[in-house]
Tab-separated table of C-alpha atoms and ligand atoms in Angstrom:
chain	number	residue	atom	x	y	z
A	64	MET	CA	-72.395	15.701	103.806
A	65	ARG	CA	-73.864	14.019	101.071
A	66	TYR	CA	-71.337	10.870	99.455
A	67	ILE	CA	-70.867	10.786	96.306
A	68	ASP	CA	-71.242	7.038	95.788
A	69	LEU	CA	-70.006	5.073	93.701
A	70	ARG	CA	-70.326	2.194	94.980
A	71	SER	CA	-72.719	0.499	92.950
A	72	ASP	CA	-76.136	1.943	91.595
A	73	THR	CA	-77.645	-0.427	93.853
A	74	VAL	CA	-77.644	2.766	96.651
A	75	THR	CA	-79.708	4.515	93.870
A	76	HIS	CA	-82.941	5.773	96.397
A	77	PRO	CA	-86.214	6.168	94.357
A	78	THR	CA	-87.001	9.156	92.401
A	79	PRO	CA	-90.024	12.207	94.034
A	80	ALA	CA	-92.246	9.750	90.725
A	81	MET	CA	-91.745	7.017	92.839
A	82	ARG	CA	-91.996	8.263	95.546
A	83	GLU	CA	-96.180	9.219	94.434
A	84	ALA	CA	-97.015	6.855	93.008
A	85	MET	CA	-96.071	4.370	95.830
A	86	TYR	CA	-98.261	6.543	98.093
A	87	ARG	CA	-101.686	6.113	95.864
A	88	ALA	CA	-100.707	2.203	94.910
A	89	GLU	CA	-103.899	0.436	95.268
A	90	VAL	CA	-102.390	-2.697	96.668
A	91	GLY	CA	-104.451	-6.225	97.178
A	92	ASP	CA	-102.922	-10.055	98.900
A	93	ASP	CA	-100.464	-10.919	96.240
A	94	VAL	CA	-100.271	-14.846	97.366
A	95	PHE	CA	-104.443	-14.774	96.373
A	96	GLY	CA	-102.959	-13.294	93.047
A	97	GLU	CA	-104.797	-9.824	93.959
A	98	ASP	CA	-102.973	-6.878	94.039
A	99	PRO	CA	-103.728	-4.829	90.508
A	100	THR	CA	-100.469	-3.432	90.809
A	101	VAL	CA	-98.372	-6.276	90.739
A	102	ARG	CA	-99.912	-7.619	88.252
A	103	ARG	CA	-99.902	-4.623	86.494
A	104	LEU	CA	-95.569	-4.607	86.608
A	105	GLU	CA	-96.049	-7.938	85.920
A	106	GLU	CA	-98.049	-8.155	82.246
A	107	ILE	CA	-95.242	-4.710	81.636
A	108	ALA	CA	-92.346	-6.602	82.417
A	109	ALA	CA	-93.514	-9.672	80.122
A	110	GLU	CA	-94.149	-7.500	77.186
A	111	ARG	CA	-91.043	-5.002	77.561
A	112	MET	CA	-88.939	-8.838	77.385
A	113	GLY	CA	-91.037	-10.157	74.624
A	114	LYS	CA	-91.767	-13.069	77.664
A	115	GLU	CA	-96.144	-14.343	78.038
A	116	ALA	CA	-95.571	-14.615	81.993
A	117	ALA	CA	-93.605	-12.935	84.748
A	118	LEU	CA	-92.878	-12.745	88.596
A	119	PHE	CA	-92.130	-10.196	91.080
A	120	VAL	CA	-89.883	-11.233	93.256
A	121	ALA	CA	-87.526	-9.717	96.559
A	122	SER	CA	-84.497	-9.362	95.300
A	123	GLY	CA	-81.687	-10.460	92.653
A	124	THR	CA	-80.505	-12.797	94.403
A	125	MET	CA	-84.421	-14.275	94.852
A	126	GLY	CA	-84.943	-14.487	91.115
A	127	ASN	CA	-82.082	-16.278	90.026
A	128	LEU	CA	-82.366	-18.674	92.970
A	129	VAL	CA	-86.164	-19.261	91.810
A	130	ALA	CA	-84.918	-19.603	88.491
A	131	LEU	CA	-82.730	-22.415	89.064
A	132	LEU	CA	-85.316	-24.247	91.825
A	133	THR	CA	-88.438	-24.105	88.415
A	134	HIS	CA	-85.549	-25.068	85.689
A	135	CYS	CA	-83.838	-28.077	87.678
A	136	GLY	CA	-84.634	-30.811	89.449
A	137	ARG	CA	-81.878	-32.381	92.758
A	138	GLY	CA	-78.964	-33.754	91.442
A	139	ASP	CA	-78.918	-31.563	87.605
A	140	GLU	CA	-76.100	-29.828	86.603
A	141	VAL	CA	-75.836	-26.217	86.077
A	142	ILE	CA	-73.321	-24.232	83.632
A	143	LEU	CA	-72.231	-21.654	84.433
A	144	GLY	CA	-68.961	-18.913	84.027
A	145	ASP	CA	-66.798	-19.036	87.783
A	146	HIS	CA	-66.878	-14.803	87.742
A	147	SER	CA	-70.440	-15.592	87.213
A	148	HIS	CA	-72.925	-13.336	90.552
A	149	THR	CA	-74.352	-16.365	91.033
A	150	PHE	CA	-71.523	-18.911	91.352
A	151	ILE	CA	-69.825	-16.190	93.046
A	152	TYR	CA	-72.340	-13.912	95.563
A	153	GLU	CA	-75.163	-16.269	96.196
A	154	GLN	CA	-73.841	-17.926	98.924
A	155	GLY	CA	-74.118	-20.734	96.668
A	156	GLY	CA	-77.984	-21.180	97.326
A	157	MET	CA	-78.598	-23.500	94.580
A	158	ALA	CA	-76.522	-26.745	96.056
A	159	ALA	CA	-77.286	-25.414	99.730
A	160	LEU	CA	-81.665	-25.203	98.298
A	161	GLY	CA	-82.167	-26.695	95.299
A	162	GLY	CA	-79.213	-29.940	95.310
A	163	ILE	CA	-77.993	-28.158	92.238
A	164	THR	CA	-73.880	-28.836	91.071
A	165	PRO	CA	-72.703	-25.438	89.865
A	166	ARG	CA	-70.064	-26.121	87.093
A	167	PRO	CA	-67.827	-23.562	86.493
A	168	LEU	CA	-66.491	-22.898	83.308
A	169	PRO	CA	-64.195	-20.264	82.883
A	170	ASN	CA	-65.704	-16.513	81.690
A	171	GLN	CA	-63.624	-14.578	79.376
A	172	PRO	CA	-63.191	-11.149	79.654
A	173	ASP	CA	-66.141	-9.832	77.726
A	174	GLY	CA	-68.406	-11.499	79.801
A	175	THR	CA	-68.654	-15.037	77.701
A	176	LEU	CA	-68.572	-18.337	78.118
A	177	ARG	CA	-66.659	-20.361	75.094
A	178	LEU	CA	-68.722	-22.518	72.668
A	179	GLU	CA	-66.181	-25.207	72.612
A	180	ASP	CA	-66.408	-24.846	76.705
A	181	ILE	CA	-70.001	-25.822	77.068
A	182	ARG	CA	-70.608	-28.324	74.612
A	183	ALA	CA	-67.574	-29.949	76.610
A	184	ALA	CA	-69.407	-29.767	80.156
A	185	ILE	CA	-72.679	-30.931	78.995
A	186	ARG	CA	-72.328	-34.375	80.356
A	187	SER	CA	-73.182	-37.509	78.642
A	188	GLU	CA	-75.694	-40.834	79.965
A	189	ASN	CA	-74.325	-41.676	82.324
A	190	VAL	CA	-75.672	-43.647	85.484
A	191	HIS	CA	-72.065	-41.962	86.555
A	192	PHE	CA	-73.254	-38.667	85.703
A	193	PRO	CA	-75.477	-36.128	87.195
A	194	ARG	CA	-77.312	-34.091	83.932
A	195	THR	CA	-76.861	-30.667	82.839
A	196	ARG	CA	-79.838	-28.831	82.829
A	197	LEU	CA	-79.116	-25.446	82.373
A	198	VAL	CA	-77.194	-22.744	81.239
A	199	CYS	CA	-76.766	-19.689	83.557
A	200	LEU	CA	-75.679	-16.184	81.094
A	201	GLU	CA	-75.010	-13.103	82.800
A	202	ASN	CA	-75.563	-9.430	81.119
A	203	THR	CA	-73.621	-7.581	81.603
A	204	HIS	CA	-71.715	-8.807	83.355
A	205	ASN	CA	-70.645	-7.214	86.879
A	206	LEU	CA	-67.026	-8.475	87.223
A	207	CYS	CA	-66.415	-8.623	83.422
A	208	ASP	CA	-65.833	-4.981	83.580
A	209	GLY	CA	-69.598	-4.260	82.640
A	210	ALA	CA	-69.464	-5.984	79.521
A	211	PRO	CA	-72.816	-6.371	77.259
A	212	LEU	CA	-73.108	-10.300	75.630
A	213	THR	CA	-74.955	-9.053	72.041
A	214	ALA	CA	-77.992	-10.721	70.775
A	215	GLU	CA	-75.446	-12.594	68.568
A	216	TYR	CA	-73.967	-14.268	71.188
A	217	THR	CA	-76.951	-15.150	73.032
A	218	ALA	CA	-78.482	-17.067	70.521
A	219	ALA	CA	-75.774	-18.897	69.339
A	220	VAL	CA	-75.297	-20.547	73.455
A	221	ALA	CA	-79.882	-20.624	72.982
A	222	ASN	CA	-78.917	-22.721	69.837
A	223	LEU	CA	-76.398	-24.861	71.531
A	224	ALA	CA	-78.074	-25.454	74.607
A	225	ARG	CA	-81.715	-26.249	72.640
A	226	GLN	CA	-79.135	-29.046	70.492
A	227	HIS	CA	-79.058	-30.534	73.867
A	228	GLY	CA	-82.190	-30.406	75.584
A	229	LEU	CA	-81.235	-27.722	77.930
A	230	ARG	CA	-82.222	-24.743	79.075
A	231	VAL	CA	-80.847	-20.868	79.109
A	232	HIS	CA	-81.833	-19.134	82.573
A	233	LEU	CA	-79.946	-15.342	81.686
A	234	ASP	CA	-79.175	-12.793	84.663
A	235	GLY	CA	-80.824	-10.221	83.395
A	236	ALA	CA	-79.629	-8.030	86.516
A	237	ARG	CA	-78.736	-4.890	84.186
A	238	ILE	CA	-79.876	-6.080	81.070
A	239	PHE	CA	-81.393	-2.282	79.965
A	240	ASN	CA	-78.228	-1.914	80.554
A	241	ALA	CA	-77.058	-3.637	77.855
A	242	ALA	CA	-79.382	-3.036	75.539
A	243	ALA	CA	-78.580	1.247	75.765
A	244	ALA	CA	-74.557	-0.152	75.315
A	245	LEU	CA	-75.421	-1.911	72.414
A	246	GLY	CA	-78.224	0.516	70.994
A	247	CYS	CA	-80.865	-2.869	70.594
A	248	ASP	CA	-84.382	-3.720	71.948
A	249	VAL	CA	-83.488	-5.887	75.217
A	250	ARG	CA	-85.986	-8.383	73.249
A	251	ASP	CA	-83.279	-8.807	71.397
A	252	LEU	CA	-80.685	-9.782	73.777
A	253	VAL	CA	-83.110	-11.516	75.310
A	254	ARG	CA	-85.616	-13.996	73.386
A	255	GLU	CA	-83.733	-16.886	72.468
A	256	VAL	CA	-83.337	-17.545	76.294
A	257	ASP	CA	-85.985	-20.150	78.663
A	258	SER	CA	-85.800	-16.913	81.605
A	259	VAL	CA	-84.408	-13.957	82.092
A	260	MET	CA	-84.405	-11.969	86.230
A	261	PHE	CA	-83.834	-8.189	85.851
A	262	CYS	CA	-83.406	-5.760	88.675
A	263	LEU	CA	-86.091	-2.706	89.287
A	264	SER	CA	-83.458	-2.201	91.810
A	265	LYS	CA	-79.924	-1.092	90.622
A	266	GLY	CA	-80.325	1.375	87.513
A	267	LEU	CA	-83.661	1.848	87.563
A	268	CYS	CA	-83.267	3.846	90.556
A	269	ALA	CA	-87.062	1.389	92.057
A	270	PRO	CA	-86.191	0.732	96.264
A	271	VAL	CA	-86.335	-3.364	95.722
A	272	GLY	CA	-87.321	-5.954	93.679
A	273	SER	CA	-86.559	-7.963	90.726
A	274	VAL	CA	-88.931	-9.296	87.669
A	275	LEU	CA	-88.219	-13.305	86.142
A	276	CYS	CA	-89.530	-13.555	83.070
A	277	GLY	CA	-91.327	-16.723	81.177
A	278	SER	CA	-93.156	-19.244	79.453
A	279	ALA	CA	-96.953	-18.931	81.755
A	280	ASP	CA	-95.960	-22.910	81.827
A	281	PHE	CA	-92.124	-22.000	83.814
A	282	ILE	CA	-93.465	-18.547	85.851
A	283	TYR	CA	-97.074	-20.784	87.427
A	284	GLU	CA	-93.950	-23.439	88.580
A	285	ALA	CA	-91.331	-20.491	89.552
A	286	ARG	CA	-94.904	-19.093	91.579
A	287	ARG	CA	-94.360	-22.178	94.025
A	288	ALA	CA	-90.378	-21.898	94.213
A	289	ARG	CA	-91.209	-18.268	94.925
A	290	LYS	CA	-93.884	-19.457	97.899
A	291	VAL	CA	-91.211	-21.408	99.487
A	292	VAL	CA	-87.998	-19.596	99.668
A	293	GLY	CA	-90.180	-16.964	101.199
A	294	GLY	CA	-91.219	-14.636	98.774
A	295	GLY	CA	-94.975	-14.243	99.199
A	296	MET	CA	-95.322	-11.544	99.640
A	297	ARG	CA	-98.875	-9.909	100.353
A	298	GLN	CA	-99.605	-6.455	99.460
A	299	ALA	CA	-96.459	-5.417	97.677
A	300	GLY	CA	-97.876	-2.857	95.173
A	301	ILE	CA	-96.175	-1.101	96.976
A	302	LEU	CA	-92.823	-1.546	95.999
A	303	ALA	CA	-93.912	-2.420	92.277
A	304	ALA	CA	-96.119	1.082	91.960
A	305	ALA	CA	-91.928	2.445	92.003
A	306	GLY	CA	-91.293	-0.762	89.815
A	307	ILE	CA	-93.567	0.512	87.067
A	308	VAL	CA	-92.532	3.767	87.426
A	309	ALA	CA	-88.570	2.695	86.978
A	310	LEU	CA	-90.105	0.126	83.611
A	311	GLU	CA	-91.466	4.034	82.117
A	312	GLN	CA	-89.542	6.340	83.122
A	313	MET	CA	-86.258	5.030	83.386
A	314	THR	CA	-84.759	2.343	81.290
A	315	GLY	CA	-84.295	5.476	78.357
A	316	ARG	CA	-82.695	7.175	80.222
A	317	LEU	CA	-79.154	5.264	81.257
A	318	ALA	CA	-77.056	5.772	78.154
A	319	GLU	CA	-76.362	8.953	80.348
A	320	ASP	CA	-75.166	6.722	82.959
A	321	HIS	CA	-72.443	5.355	80.175
A	322	ALA	CA	-71.427	8.935	79.923
A	323	ARG	CA	-70.842	9.498	82.546
A	324	ALA	CA	-68.038	6.101	83.472
A	325	GLN	CA	-67.213	7.390	80.772
A	326	ARG	CA	-65.945	10.718	81.485
A	327	LEU	CA	-64.829	9.032	85.000
A	328	ALA	CA	-62.781	7.114	83.208
A	329	GLU	CA	-61.182	9.218	81.004
A	330	GLY	CA	-60.026	11.575	83.797
A	331	LEU	CA	-58.037	8.380	85.943
A	332	ALA	CA	-56.639	7.918	83.747
A	333	GLN	CA	-54.817	10.304	82.823
A	334	ILE	CA	-54.520	10.452	86.825
A	335	PRO	CA	-50.162	9.639	87.531
A	336	GLY	CA	-51.168	5.860	89.278
A	337	ILE	CA	-53.946	5.191	88.294
A	338	ALA	CA	-55.113	2.870	86.194
A	339	VAL	CA	-58.321	1.508	84.244
A	340	GLY	CA	-59.835	-1.024	82.665
A	341	PRO	CA	-62.484	-1.122	79.998
A	342	VAL	CA	-65.643	0.805	79.831
A	343	TYR	CA	-69.034	-0.697	77.956
A	344	THR	CA	-71.202	0.299	80.475
A	345	ASN	CA	-71.661	2.453	84.252
A	346	ILE	CA	-69.554	-0.373	85.431
A	347	PHE	CA	-66.044	-0.212	85.653
A	348	TYR	CA	-62.489	-0.770	87.876
A	349	PHE	CA	-58.931	0.797	88.491
A	350	TRP	CA	-56.449	0.330	90.692
A	351	LEU	CA	-53.263	1.898	91.637
A	352	ASP	CA	-50.412	1.794	89.940
A	353	GLU	CA	-47.713	-0.366	92.247
A	354	GLY	CA	-44.885	2.436	91.846
A	355	VAL	CA	-48.067	4.095	94.036
A	356	SER	CA	-46.904	3.860	98.229
A	357	LEU	CA	-51.161	4.014	99.462
A	358	SER	CA	-52.091	0.351	100.725
A	359	PRO	CA	-55.714	0.034	98.492
A	360	GLN	CA	-57.382	0.501	101.780
A	361	GLU	CA	-55.623	3.412	102.979
A	362	PHE	CA	-57.073	5.068	98.989
A	363	LEU	CA	-59.563	4.436	100.023
A	364	TYR	CA	-60.527	5.373	103.713
A	365	ARG	CA	-58.931	9.134	102.110
A	366	LEU	CA	-61.099	9.610	99.479
A	367	ARG	CA	-64.618	8.270	101.207
A	368	GLU	CA	-62.695	11.630	104.311
A	369	LEU	CA	-63.186	14.357	100.835
A	370	GLY	CA	-66.487	13.073	100.880
A	371	VAL	CA	-66.418	10.385	97.387
A	372	LEU	CA	-67.618	6.510	98.232
A	373	VAL	CA	-65.772	3.311	95.949
A	374	LEU	CA	-66.295	0.082	96.346
A	375	GLY	CA	-62.617	-2.483	97.284
A	376	ARG	CA	-62.360	-5.768	96.095
A	377	GLU	CA	-60.708	-8.631	97.903
A	378	ASP	CA	-58.220	-8.119	94.783
A	379	GLY	CA	-56.959	-4.198	95.260
A	380	ARG	CA	-59.161	-3.194	92.056
A	381	PHE	CA	-62.259	-0.655	93.152
A	382	ARG	CA	-64.898	-0.322	91.436
A	383	ALA	CA	-67.367	2.284	90.445
A	384	VAL	CA	-70.581	2.704	89.403
A	385	THR	CA	-72.579	5.842	87.472
A	386	HIS	CA	-75.652	5.208	88.328
A	387	TYR	CA	-79.095	8.164	88.577
A	388	TRP	CA	-77.999	10.396	91.158
A	389	ILE	CA	-74.367	10.833	90.106
A	390	THR	CA	-74.201	13.886	88.342
A	391	ASP	CA	-71.542	15.892	85.812
A	392	GLU	CA	-70.539	17.770	88.961
A	393	ASP	CA	-70.367	14.339	90.919
A	394	VAL	CA	-67.883	13.051	88.573
A	395	GLU	CA	-65.628	16.417	88.715
A	396	THR	CA	-65.176	16.490	91.868
A	397	THR	CA	-64.536	13.178	92.184
A	398	LEU	CA	-61.327	13.400	89.495
A	399	ARG	CA	-59.973	16.098	91.744
A	400	ALA	CA	-60.901	14.718	95.075
A	401	VAL	CA	-58.713	11.038	93.535
A	402	ARG	CA	-56.087	13.722	92.502
A	403	ALA	CA	-55.700	15.416	95.442
A	404	VAL	CA	-55.403	11.274	98.303
A	405	LEU	CA	-52.868	10.756	95.266
A	406	SER	CA	-50.814	13.401	95.072
A	407	ALA	CA	-50.921	14.254	98.905
B	1895	TLP	N1	-75.155	-7.121	92.673
B	1895	TLP	C1	-74.811	-6.076	94.396
B	1895	TLP	C2	-74.089	-6.836	94.555
B	1895	TLP	O1	-74.431	-8.174	95.745
B	1895	TLP	C3	-72.175	-7.363	94.302
B	1895	TLP	C4	-73.628	-4.841	92.699
B	1895	TLP	O2	-73.352	-4.025	93.524
B	1895	TLP	O3	-72.913	-4.928	91.883
B	1895	TLP	N2	-77.332	-10.821	89.028
B	1895	TLP	C5	-76.194	-9.334	89.216
B	1895	TLP	C6	-75.433	-9.693	87.798
B	1895	TLP	C7	-75.442	-8.658	89.870
B	1895	TLP	O4	-74.641	-8.315	90.298
B	1895	TLP	C8	-76.046	-8.528	91.589
B	1895	TLP	C9	-76.076	-7.597	92.506
B	1895	TLP	C10	-77.505	-9.365	91.405
B	1895	TLP	C11	-77.624	-10.890	90.378
B	1895	TLP	C12	-77.805	-9.668	93.484
B	1895	TLP	O5	-78.968	-8.913	93.007
B	1895	TLP	P1	-79.623	-8.989	93.999
B	1895	TLP	O6	-78.855	-7.339	95.058
B	1895	TLP	O7	-81.010	-7.933	94.639
B	1895	TLP	O8	-79.956	-9.759	95.776
C-alpha cells in the first residue's frame, strides 16, 4: 500500500534527476577540501543566499549546532523563541556540547519575537551575568503554523542586535518556502543575518543535508566546529550532487505545495468535527472539535488504516505538511479518508 505521507516534508524521496546526479557525481576527500561536487554545492548555496561562503552539513540540527558553537563560547547566552526548533527539538545541544545558555522568549503566533522582549533580555555587563552573544530566529516557523518572517522584521531584529554588539543566526530550514510565500528573493530574507542554515532534505527533496552560510571567516571557524562534532564527511559529493539539483530545480515550485496545503486545509475545515489553524506555507495544524468522541490516537490509527499519515502532537493537534510527492489527487483522497473516519 502506498501511504499519502503528510507527516513532514522530511519524508520526501530524491527525484529521478537527483538519483542520476548522485550516480554521476565526481567525488574526492572533502576533509582535504578535495570533493569538487561539495565545493560546487557550497559555492552555489553561498551565491543563492548572498553570503561569502557556505558549509555542507549532515542535517539541520548539525547546522544550527555548528552555527551556535561558532558564534558563542562557553558561558555565553543565546536569545531564541520558546517554540523554536533549536530550543525544543535539538536536545539542548548548545548547552550539552557548547556550554551555551538558551534564553527563551515567547514566540508570538506569527513566529516572531517582540523587539521589546529581545531588548529587555539583553544582559548588561555585570559579573553576575552570562554574556548575551546571539539572537536566533526561525523562518518559516515550524511550530507557529509554518509562518514566514518578513525581510523587514528580520532586518529590525538584526539592527537591534547590532546596536548591542550581538550576532543573528537564522534557522532557515524552510527559507525557500518563506521566499515563495512572500514572493521575494531568498536573499532579501537573509541579507541582515550573520549566518543562515537551510535544509536540502525537506521540501527540496534531497535525501540528506543542509547548508550553513555566512562570512568567509565565520565559515572557516564553522568548518572546525563541524569536524569536532563528527561532520567531516569524505566523499560527500554523492550527497551534495542531489543538493545541487535541489537548488537548481526544486526551489521554484514550492508555491504548488503551498496551494495544496491551502486546498487541503479548506477541505478539512468543511468537515464537521475538524478545526484548522492558519495556512501560510506548506505546514499547517488541525485538531478535533471537543464534541468528537474519537481520541487523537484513534483518529491517527484509523486514518493510517485508510492510507493517510499525519503527525500527532503531544497537545492532541495534528500536523499536515505538503511536499513534492503529494498530488492534487492525494489531497482529495485525504479529505475522503478524514470524512470516512469521522462519519464511521
Ligand atoms: N524538523 C522536523 C522534525 O525535527 C520536527 C520536521 O519534521 O519538521 N529547524 C527546523 C525549523 C526544522 O523543522 C527541523 C526539522 C530542523 C531545524 C532540523 O533538521 P534535521 O531534521 O535535518 O536535523
